[in-house]
Amino acid sequence: MKFTLSDYPGFLSDYPMSLSNYTMFLSHYPMFRSDYPSPKKVGGKFDCKYDRYIPDPQTFGDGSQRERQKHVFILKNGATLSNCIIGAAPGTQGSADGIICIGDCNINNVWFEDVGEDAITFYGISGDPVYNVKGGGARHAVDKVFQFDGKGTANIEDYYVEDYVRLFRCCGNCKTEYERHVNIRNLTAIDGMPGQFIVGINEGDVAHLHDIKIDTEGVHPCKLFKPKAGGEPKSLGTGINEYCDYEEAEINYIPARSTQKKKQNEATLGAVPETIQITNRDCNFDRYIPDPSKLGNGGQNEHQGYVFEIKDGGSLSNCIIGARPGTKGSAHGVLCDGDCDINNVWFEDVGEDALNFNGDSDDCVYNVNGGGARNGEDKVMQFDGKGTLNVNNYY
């Protein structure tokens, strides 16, 4: 049995369900900010450190397509927002009006669990603003994810979207129209709406698309409109032209994936009735709550059920494992039956154990990268099997 622990101060996290390496430092345990009362104005740099922000629907709006809802974050000119999870209160239709940039801004690795009116709005109207979005993603958008109402250039790189209608739309009926530029690189778009589009722009705007992966046939990479102030913009068609700039080789239609629809998603965020056996899973920061009547109450009594059982050679990434109120923790956590990789998995309230390594071969290697645990009444990791355990950058 071998055990190594790295003293490296940060951790390297794989970009969830996409193809980027994004380095970040987590200095504290993620919190659940369900009492988030009012829009937060950001003037410099703000790192959420993976805290989850839930806008109060009475203050912000219900997340529907009703206009004039409030923004969760307001980014002033030059602001940077990083490592956030923006959720939605139960019973609402989404996370109000998300984020607005009123000038130059950087949005790094920000995730929307349930898009409301929009996820991100660009609204700089002076100078030549540049809006940079690096990493992150959004899901459950009943309309668009990005809204471009101002002027300038939007750069979006390494982005993931799931269960959406449109990814990006330049305003087509604003009283004042501006010239807008859009650059999108390394996008993974899952479960879109056939007949709709990734980017919708107006005459005079320019969109550059590179390395676009779409799993839904009939979703157009780019659509052109003729804007009309205060009215309905006119469609000018889809495809490559002087405004929609891309090469066919840059658009890749990939096999359709099984995704979590909005109405079905509650199961992932609620009770887990039995052990989930996996080979490879990326939780995309969903919260898993074990059902105490099925898996155990999280105390130190032996033989409770596991939330996840990872098969030999498997991996588990970007998960939050919680516990139901009134229990003593999250049952028996995660079991590795053989070689495994556990990346950026967080335990809010450790039960019997958080992680158990039980491979039966001396050659087994268990890798734990990033993540953390709190409220461990006894131990966090239990090593019952054989092999080598490597723990790096743990909290």
Tab-separated table of N, CA and C in Angstrom, residues 125-249:
chain	number	residue	atom	x	y	z
A	125	ILE	N	-21.679	50.659	-24.219
A	125	ILE	CA	-22.141	51.558	-25.289
A	125	ILE	C	-21.179	52.716	-25.526
A	126	SER	N	-20.014	52.697	-24.889
A	126	SER	CA	-19.027	53.741	-25.135
A	126	SER	C	-17.687	53.108	-25.461
A	127	GLY	N	-16.910	53.804	-26.302
A	127	GLY	CA	-15.625	53.270	-26.707
A	127	GLY	C	-15.790	52.042	-27.577
A	128	ASP	N	-14.876	51.106	-27.422
A	128	ASP	CA	-14.909	49.853	-28.188
A	128	ASP	C	-14.746	48.689	-27.213
A	129	PRO	N	-15.798	48.328	-26.485
A	129	PRO	CA	-15.682	47.319	-25.425
A	129	PRO	C	-15.291	45.948	-25.968
A	130	VAL	N	-14.569	45.212	-25.136
A	130	VAL	CA	-14.219	43.822	-25.432
A	130	VAL	C	-14.712	42.966	-24.270
A	131	TYR	N	-15.517	41.966	-24.595
A	131	TYR	CA	-16.097	41.062	-23.598
A	131	TYR	C	-15.481	39.678	-23.812
A	132	ASN	N	-14.804	39.144	-22.817
A	132	ASN	CA	-14.151	37.845	-22.938
A	132	ASN	C	-14.819	36.826	-22.021
A	133	VAL	N	-15.253	35.715	-22.604
A	133	VAL	CA	-15.827	34.610	-21.836
A	133	VAL	C	-14.939	33.394	-22.064
A	134	LYS	N	-14.349	32.887	-20.992
A	134	LYS	CA	-13.417	31.773	-21.086
A	134	LYS	C	-13.900	30.644	-20.192
A	135	GLY	N	-14.197	29.479	-20.795
A	135	GLY	CA	-14.668	28.358	-20.008
A	135	GLY	C	-16.082	28.577	-19.504
A	136	GLY	N	-16.565	27.629	-18.725
A	136	GLY	CA	-17.918	27.721	-18.183
A	136	GLY	C	-18.950	27.139	-19.121
A	137	GLY	N	-20.226	27.349	-18.772
A	137	GLY	CA	-21.289	26.800	-19.596
A	137	GLY	C	-22.655	27.137	-19.036
A	138	ALA	N	-23.675	26.691	-19.759
A	138	ALA	CA	-25.059	26.987	-19.381
A	138	ALA	C	-25.960	25.870	-19.877
A	139	ARG	N	-27.075	25.688	-19.174
A	139	ARG	CA	-28.043	24.706	-19.641
A	139	ARG	C	-29.458	25.176	-19.318
A	140	HIS	N	-30.413	24.516	-19.979
A	140	HIS	CA	-31.841	24.776	-19.787
A	140	HIS	C	-32.198	26.227	-20.128
A	141	ALA	N	-31.854	26.634	-21.346
A	141	ALA	CA	-32.199	27.980	-21.821
A	141	ALA	C	-33.407	27.873	-22.739
A	142	VAL	N	-34.537	28.412	-22.300
A	142	VAL	CA	-35.751	28.327	-23.118
A	142	VAL	C	-35.711	29.325	-24.271
A	143	ASP	N	-34.740	30.206	-24.271
A	143	ASP	CA	-34.516	31.092	-25.413
A	143	ASP	C	-33.012	31.158	-25.667
A	144	LYS	N	-32.379	32.282	-25.423
A	144	LYS	CA	-30.962	32.440	-25.732
A	144	LYS	C	-30.110	32.426	-24.464
A	145	VAL	N	-28.820	32.155	-24.650
A	145	VAL	CA	-27.860	32.179	-23.554
A	145	VAL	C	-27.170	33.541	-23.485
A	146	PHE	N	-26.651	34.019	-24.633
A	146	PHE	CA	-25.975	35.313	-24.700
A	146	PHE	C	-26.844	36.323	-25.443
A	147	GLN	N	-26.937	37.539	-24.908
A	147	GLN	CA	-27.639	38.643	-25.553
A	147	GLN	C	-26.648	39.795	-25.727
A	148	PHE	N	-26.506	40.278	-26.972
A	148	PHE	CA	-25.553	41.349	-27.286
A	148	PHE	C	-26.352	42.593	-27.661
A	149	ASP	N	-26.530	43.507	-26.709
A	149	ASP	CA	-27.296	44.729	-26.940
A	149	ASP	C	-26.409	45.943	-27.179
A	150	GLY	N	-25.167	45.894	-26.712
A	150	GLY	CA	-24.283	47.039	-26.840
A	150	GLY	C	-23.423	46.973	-28.082
A	151	LYS	N	-22.249	47.590	-28.003
A	151	LYS	CA	-21.309	47.590	-29.117
A	151	LYS	C	-20.051	46.837	-28.704
A	152	GLY	N	-19.149	46.626	-29.681
A	152	GLY	CA	-17.853	46.048	-29.372
A	152	GLY	C	-17.674	44.636	-29.882
A	153	THR	N	-16.798	43.893	-29.195
A	153	THR	CA	-16.400	42.548	-29.618
A	153	THR	C	-16.586	41.563	-28.472
A	154	ALA	N	-17.267	40.467	-28.743
A	154	ALA	CA	-17.453	39.386	-27.772
A	154	ALA	C	-16.607	38.194	-28.188
A	155	ASN	N	-15.757	37.724	-27.285
A	155	ASN	CA	-14.923	36.551	-27.519
A	155	ASN	C	-15.349	35.445	-26.558
A	156	ILE	N	-15.763	34.316	-27.100
A	156	ILE	CA	-16.226	33.189	-26.286
A	156	ILE	C	-15.380	31.975	-26.642
A	157	GLU	N	-14.750	31.380	-25.638
A	157	GLU	CA	-13.826	30.279	-25.884
A	157	GLU	C	-14.039	29.171	-24.857
A	158	ASP	N	-13.997	27.925	-25.332
A	158	ASP	CA	-14.092	26.751	-24.454
A	158	ASP	C	-15.401	26.746	-23.677
A	159	TYR	N	-16.508	26.870	-24.392
A	159	TYR	CA	-17.816	26.988	-23.743
A	159	TYR	C	-18.646	25.739	-23.994
A	160	TYR	N	-19.527	25.442	-23.025
A	160	TYR	CA	-20.414	24.273	-23.100
A	160	TYR	C	-21.845	24.741	-22.897
A	161	VAL	N	-22.754	24.302	-23.776
A	161	VAL	CA	-24.168	24.642	-23.617
A	161	VAL	C	-24.993	23.384	-23.836
A	162	GLU	N	-26.052	23.239	-23.043
A	162	GLU	CA	-26.883	22.037	-23.101
A	162	GLU	C	-28.348	22.408	-22.893
A	163	ASP	N	-29.220	21.823	-23.709
A	163	ASP	CA	-30.662	22.056	-23.601
A	163	ASP	C	-30.954	23.547	-23.783
A	164	TYR	N	-30.824	24.001	-25.021
A	164	TYR	CA	-30.924	25.422	-25.329
A	164	TYR	C	-31.728	25.615	-26.608
A	165	VAL	N	-32.156	26.837	-26.856
A	165	VAL	CA	-32.816	27.183	-28.113
A	165	VAL	C	-31.834	27.902	-29.030
A	166	ARG	N	-31.266	29.009	-28.551
A	166	ARG	CA	-30.242	29.745	-29.294
A	166	ARG	C	-29.086	30.026	-28.345
A	167	LEU	N	-27.871	29.982	-28.864
A	167	LEU	CA	-26.738	30.312	-28.005
A	167	LEU	C	-26.548	31.824	-27.896
A	168	PHE	N	-26.554	32.520	-29.028
A	168	PHE	CA	-26.103	33.918	-29.054
A	168	PHE	C	-26.973	34.717	-30.007
A	169	ARG	N	-27.422	35.898	-29.546
A	169	ARG	CA	-28.249	36.754	-30.406
A	169	ARG	C	-27.835	38.205	-30.246
A	170	CYS	N	-27.544	38.850	-31.375
A	170	CYS	CA	-27.368	40.295	-31.394
A	170	CYS	C	-28.745	40.944	-31.475
A	171	CYS	N	-28.939	42.001	-30.718
A	171	CYS	CA	-30.247	42.650	-30.674
A	171	CYS	C	-30.681	43.071	-32.074
A	172	GLY	N	-31.902	42.686	-32.439
A	172	GLY	CA	-32.415	43.015	-33.762
A	172	GLY	C	-33.491	44.071	-33.758
A	173	ASN	N	-33.908	44.522	-32.561
A	173	ASN	CA	-34.969	45.532	-32.503
A	173	ASN	C	-34.647	46.672	-31.539
A	174	CYS	N	-33.373	46.841	-31.190
A	174	CYS	CA	-32.972	47.928	-30.300
A	174	CYS	C	-33.140	49.277	-31.003
A	175	LYS	N	-33.446	50.301	-30.231
A	175	LYS	CA	-33.624	51.635	-30.810
A	175	LYS	C	-32.335	52.138	-31.436
A	176	THR	N	-31.209	51.816	-30.805
A	176	THR	CA	-29.900	52.178	-31.354
A	176	THR	C	-29.153	50.899	-31.691
A	177	GLU	N	-28.788	50.741	-32.953
A	177	GLU	CA	-28.033	49.567	-33.375
A	177	GLU	C	-26.552	49.923	-33.484
A	178	TYR	N	-25.705	48.979	-33.078
A	178	TYR	CA	-24.264	49.165	-33.118
A	178	TYR	C	-23.635	48.084	-33.992
A	179	GLU	N	-22.412	48.336	-34.407
A	179	GLU	CA	-21.643	47.287	-35.078
A	179	GLU	C	-21.084	46.349	-34.015
A	180	ARG	N	-21.273	45.048	-34.231
A	180	ARG	CA	-20.864	44.058	-33.242
A	180	ARG	C	-20.032	42.970	-33.905
A	181	HIS	N	-19.043	42.486	-33.172
A	181	HIS	CA	-18.193	41.393	-33.644
A	181	HIS	C	-18.254	40.256	-32.629
A	182	VAL	N	-18.352	39.041	-33.123
A	182	VAL	CA	-18.479	37.856	-32.269
A	182	VAL	C	-17.454	36.824	-32.712
A	183	ASN	N	-16.646	36.341	-31.784
A	183	ASN	CA	-15.679	35.283	-32.054
A	183	ASN	C	-15.948	34.128	-31.096
A	184	ILE	N	-16.251	32.961	-31.652
A	184	ILE	CA	-16.533	31.787	-30.819
A	184	ILE	C	-15.578	30.669	-31.225
A	185	ARG	N	-14.880	30.119	-30.241
A	185	ARG	CA	-13.898	29.065	-30.498
A	185	ARG	C	-14.052	27.956	-29.453
A	186	ASN	N	-14.051	26.729	-29.932
A	186	ASN	CA	-14.169	25.539	-29.077
A	186	ASN	C	-15.465	25.562	-28.270
A	187	LEU	N	-16.556	25.435	-28.987
A	187	LEU	CA	-17.891	25.361	-28.385
A	187	LEU	C	-18.415	23.938	-28.498
A	188	THR	N	-18.978	23.422	-27.416
A	188	THR	CA	-19.708	22.158	-27.442
A	188	THR	C	-21.169	22.462	-27.148
A	189	ALA	N	-22.039	22.180	-28.113
A	189	ALA	CA	-23.460	22.524	-28.008
A	189	ALA	C	-24.288	21.247	-28.068
A	190	ILE	N	-24.967	20.930	-26.977
A	190	ILE	CA	-25.685	19.672	-26.816
A	190	ILE	C	-27.179	19.938	-26.699
A	191	ASP	N	-27.966	19.163	-27.432
A	191	ASP	CA	-29.423	19.181	-27.297
A	191	ASP	C	-30.004	20.562	-27.588
A	192	GLY	N	-29.708	21.066	-28.800
A	192	GLY	CA	-30.301	22.321	-29.254
A	192	GLY	C	-31.650	22.081	-29.905
A	193	MET	N	-32.224	23.149	-30.454
A	193	MET	CA	-33.528	23.057	-31.101
A	193	MET	C	-33.347	23.095	-32.614
A	194	PRO	N	-33.721	22.035	-33.324
A	194	PRO	CA	-33.598	22.033	-34.782
A	194	PRO	C	-34.320	23.224	-35.401
A	195	GLY	N	-33.682	23.825	-36.403
A	195	GLY	CA	-34.237	24.993	-37.064
A	195	GLY	C	-33.753	26.298	-36.480
A	196	GLN	N	-33.182	26.243	-35.267
A	196	GLN	CA	-32.640	27.453	-34.652
A	196	GLN	C	-31.141	27.547	-34.953
A	197	PHE	N	-30.421	28.375	-34.223
A	197	PHE	CA	-29.054	28.694	-34.618
A	197	PHE	C	-28.144	28.852	-33.403
A	198	ILE	N	-26.832	28.747	-33.671
A	198	ILE	CA	-25.824	29.035	-32.656
A	198	ILE	C	-25.681	30.541	-32.477
A	199	VAL	N	-25.478	31.259	-33.576
A	199	VAL	CA	-25.276	32.706	-33.533
A	199	VAL	C	-26.261	33.382	-34.472
A	200	GLY	N	-26.936	34.408	-33.982
A	200	GLY	CA	-27.791	35.248	-34.811
A	200	GLY	C	-27.243	36.665	-34.823
A	201	ILE	N	-26.902	37.176	-36.011
A	201	ILE	CA	-26.302	38.505	-36.121
A	201	ILE	C	-27.084	39.339	-37.125
A	202	ASN	N	-26.770	40.636	-37.162
A	202	ASN	CA	-27.428	41.562	-38.075
A	202	ASN	C	-26.489	41.963	-39.205
A	203	GLU	N	-27.058	42.489	-40.265
A	203	GLU	CA	-26.238	43.081	-41.319
A	203	GLU	C	-25.307	44.119	-40.698
A	204	GLY	N	-24.038	44.031	-41.025
A	204	GLY	CA	-23.054	44.939	-40.447
A	204	GLY	C	-22.270	44.328	-39.310
A	205	ASP	N	-22.830	43.294	-38.670
A	205	ASP	CA	-22.093	42.547	-37.654
A	205	ASP	C	-21.232	41.490	-38.341
A	206	VAL	N	-20.270	40.937	-37.610
A	206	VAL	CA	-19.450	39.851	-38.143
A	206	VAL	C	-19.285	38.791	-37.060
A	207	ALA	N	-19.500	37.525	-37.433
A	207	ALA	CA	-19.289	36.401	-36.522
A	207	ALA	C	-18.237	35.469	-37.108
A	208	HIS	N	-17.221	35.138	-36.318
A	208	HIS	CA	-16.185	34.180	-36.701
A	208	HIS	C	-16.346	32.939	-35.822
A	209	LEU	N	-16.472	31.772	-36.445
A	209	LEU	CA	-16.701	30.524	-35.713
A	209	LEU	C	-15.566	29.550	-35.984
A	210	HIS	N	-15.030	28.939	-34.914
A	210	HIS	CA	-13.945	27.972	-35.035
A	210	HIS	C	-14.177	26.821	-34.058
A	211	ASP	N	-13.999	25.599	-34.536
A	211	ASP	CA	-14.084	24.401	-33.697
A	211	ASP	C	-15.413	24.346	-32.947
A	212	ILE	N	-16.486	24.246	-33.714
A	212	ILE	CA	-17.840	24.201	-33.167
A	212	ILE	C	-18.348	22.765	-33.229
A	213	LYS	N	-18.774	22.226	-32.098
A	213	LYS	CA	-19.275	20.852	-32.033
A	213	LYS	C	-20.754	20.893	-31.661
A	214	ILE	N	-21.598	20.331	-32.528
A	214	ILE	CA	-23.049	20.360	-32.352
A	214	ILE	C	-23.564	18.931	-32.429
A	215	ASP	N	-24.445	18.543	-31.516
A	215	ASP	CA	-24.949	17.165	-31.549
A	215	ASP	C	-26.375	17.079	-32.090
A	216	THR	N	-26.927	18.190	-32.570
A	216	THR	CA	-28.315	18.213	-33.024
A	216	THR	C	-28.386	18.607	-34.490
A	217	GLU	N	-28.875	17.704	-35.333
A	217	GLU	CA	-29.047	18.032	-36.740
A	217	GLU	C	-30.106	19.117	-36.896
A	218	GLY	N	-29.865	20.016	-37.831
A	218	GLY	CA	-30.823	21.084	-38.085
A	218	GLY	C	-30.548	22.363	-37.329
A	219	VAL	N	-29.560	22.351	-36.431
A	219	VAL	CA	-29.137	23.589	-35.770
A	219	VAL	C	-28.135	24.288	-36.683
A	220	HIS	N	-28.435	25.516	-37.072
A	220	HIS	CA	-27.586	26.259	-38.004
A	220	HIS	C	-26.454	26.952	-37.248
A	221	PRO	N	-25.251	26.923	-37.791
A	221	PRO	CA	-24.155	27.634	-37.121
A	221	PRO	C	-24.390	29.132	-37.019
A	222	CYS	N	-24.973	29.741	-38.075
A	222	CYS	CA	-25.108	31.193	-38.080
A	222	CYS	C	-26.330	31.602	-38.902
A	223	LYS	N	-27.045	32.611	-38.401
A	223	LYS	CA	-28.209	33.133	-39.105
A	223	LYS	C	-28.122	34.653	-39.145
A	224	LEU	N	-28.479	35.217	-40.301
A	224	LEU	CA	-28.370	36.657	-40.525
A	224	LEU	C	-29.750	37.303	-40.509
A	225	PHE	N	-29.827	38.488	-39.899
A	225	PHE	CA	-31.082	39.227	-39.810
A	225	PHE	C	-30.893	40.666	-40.296
A	226	LYS	N	-31.992	41.243	-40.747
A	226	LYS	CA	-32.042	42.680	-41.007
A	226	LYS	C	-32.763	43.314	-39.826
A	227	PRO	N	-32.064	44.144	-39.022
A	227	PRO	CA	-32.686	44.673	-37.805
A	227	PRO	C	-33.777	45.691	-38.105
A	228	LYS	N	-34.675	45.848	-37.147
A	228	LYS	CA	-35.749	46.834	-37.255
A	228	LYS	C	-36.024	47.390	-35.867
A	229	ALA	N	-35.698	48.656	-35.669
A	229	ALA	CA	-35.864	49.279	-34.360
A	229	ALA	C	-37.313	49.211	-33.907
A	230	GLY	N	-37.532	48.612	-32.747
A	230	GLY	CA	-38.859	48.518	-32.179
A	230	GLY	C	-39.779	47.538	-32.859
A	231	GLY	N	-39.280	46.801	-33.843
A	231	GLY	CA	-40.119	45.860	-34.575
A	231	GLY	C	-39.507	44.483	-34.640
A	232	GLU	N	-39.975	43.693	-35.587
A	232	GLU	CA	-39.509	42.322	-35.733
A	232	GLU	C	-38.427	42.272	-36.806
A	233	PRO	N	-37.205	41.846	-36.468
A	233	PRO	CA	-36.153	41.755	-37.479
A	233	PRO	C	-36.498	40.724	-38.551
A	234	LYS	N	-36.000	40.960	-39.753
A	234	LYS	CA	-36.289	40.089	-40.886
A	234	LYS	C	-35.158	39.092	-41.084
A	235	SER	N	-35.508	37.825	-41.247
A	235	SER	CA	-34.510	36.797	-41.500
A	235	SER	C	-33.965	36.923	-42.916
A	236	LEU	N	-32.633	36.863	-43.030
A	236	LEU	CA	-31.969	36.910	-44.331
A	236	LEU	C	-31.300	35.583	-44.668
A	237	GLY	N	-31.594	34.543	-43.896
A	237	GLY	CA	-31.091	33.221	-44.227
A	237	GLY	C	-29.926	32.779	-43.364
A	238	THR	N	-29.516	31.542	-43.586
A	238	THR	CA	-28.437	30.926	-42.816
A	238	THR	C	-27.283	30.567	-43.736
A	239	GLY	N	-26.150	30.237	-43.121
A	239	GLY	CA	-25.009	29.790	-43.899
A	239	GLY	C	-23.904	30.823	-43.978
A	240	ILE	N	-22.877	30.499	-44.765
A	240	ILE	CA	-21.691	31.341	-44.880
A	240	ILE	C	-21.974	32.532	-45.792
A	241	ASN	N	-21.577	33.715	-45.342
A	241	ASN	CA	-21.670	34.927	-46.153
A	241	ASN	C	-20.659	35.934	-45.615
A	242	GLU	N	-20.736	37.172	-46.054
A	242	GLU	CA	-19.742	38.157	-45.624
A	242	GLU	C	-19.859	38.494	-44.141
A	243	TYR	N	-20.973	38.169	-43.520
A	243	TYR	CA	-21.173	38.462	-42.100
A	243	TYR	C	-20.973	37.223	-41.231
A	244	CYS	N	-21.435	36.084	-41.710
A	244	CYS	CA	-21.237	34.805	-41.020
A	244	CYS	C	-19.982	34.159	-41.592
A	245	ASP	N	-18.885	34.282	-40.887
A	245	ASP	CA	-17.578	33.889	-41.408
A	245	ASP	C	-17.097	32.613	-40.714
A	246	TYR	N	-17.131	31.515	-41.435
A	246	TYR	CA	-16.596	30.257	-40.927
A	246	TYR	C	-16.400	29.314	-42.098
A	247	GLU	N	-15.670	28.246	-41.872
A	247	GLU	CA	-15.488	27.201	-42.870
A	247	GLU	C	-16.271	25.969	-42.450
A	248	GLU	N	-16.768	25.250	-43.422
A	248	GLU	CA	-17.555	24.051	-43.111
A	248	GLU	C	-16.767	23.074	-42.250
A	249	ALA	N	-15.446	23.019	-42.462
A	249	ALA	CA	-14.618	22.086	-41.699
A	249	ALA	C	-14.556	22.441	-40.218
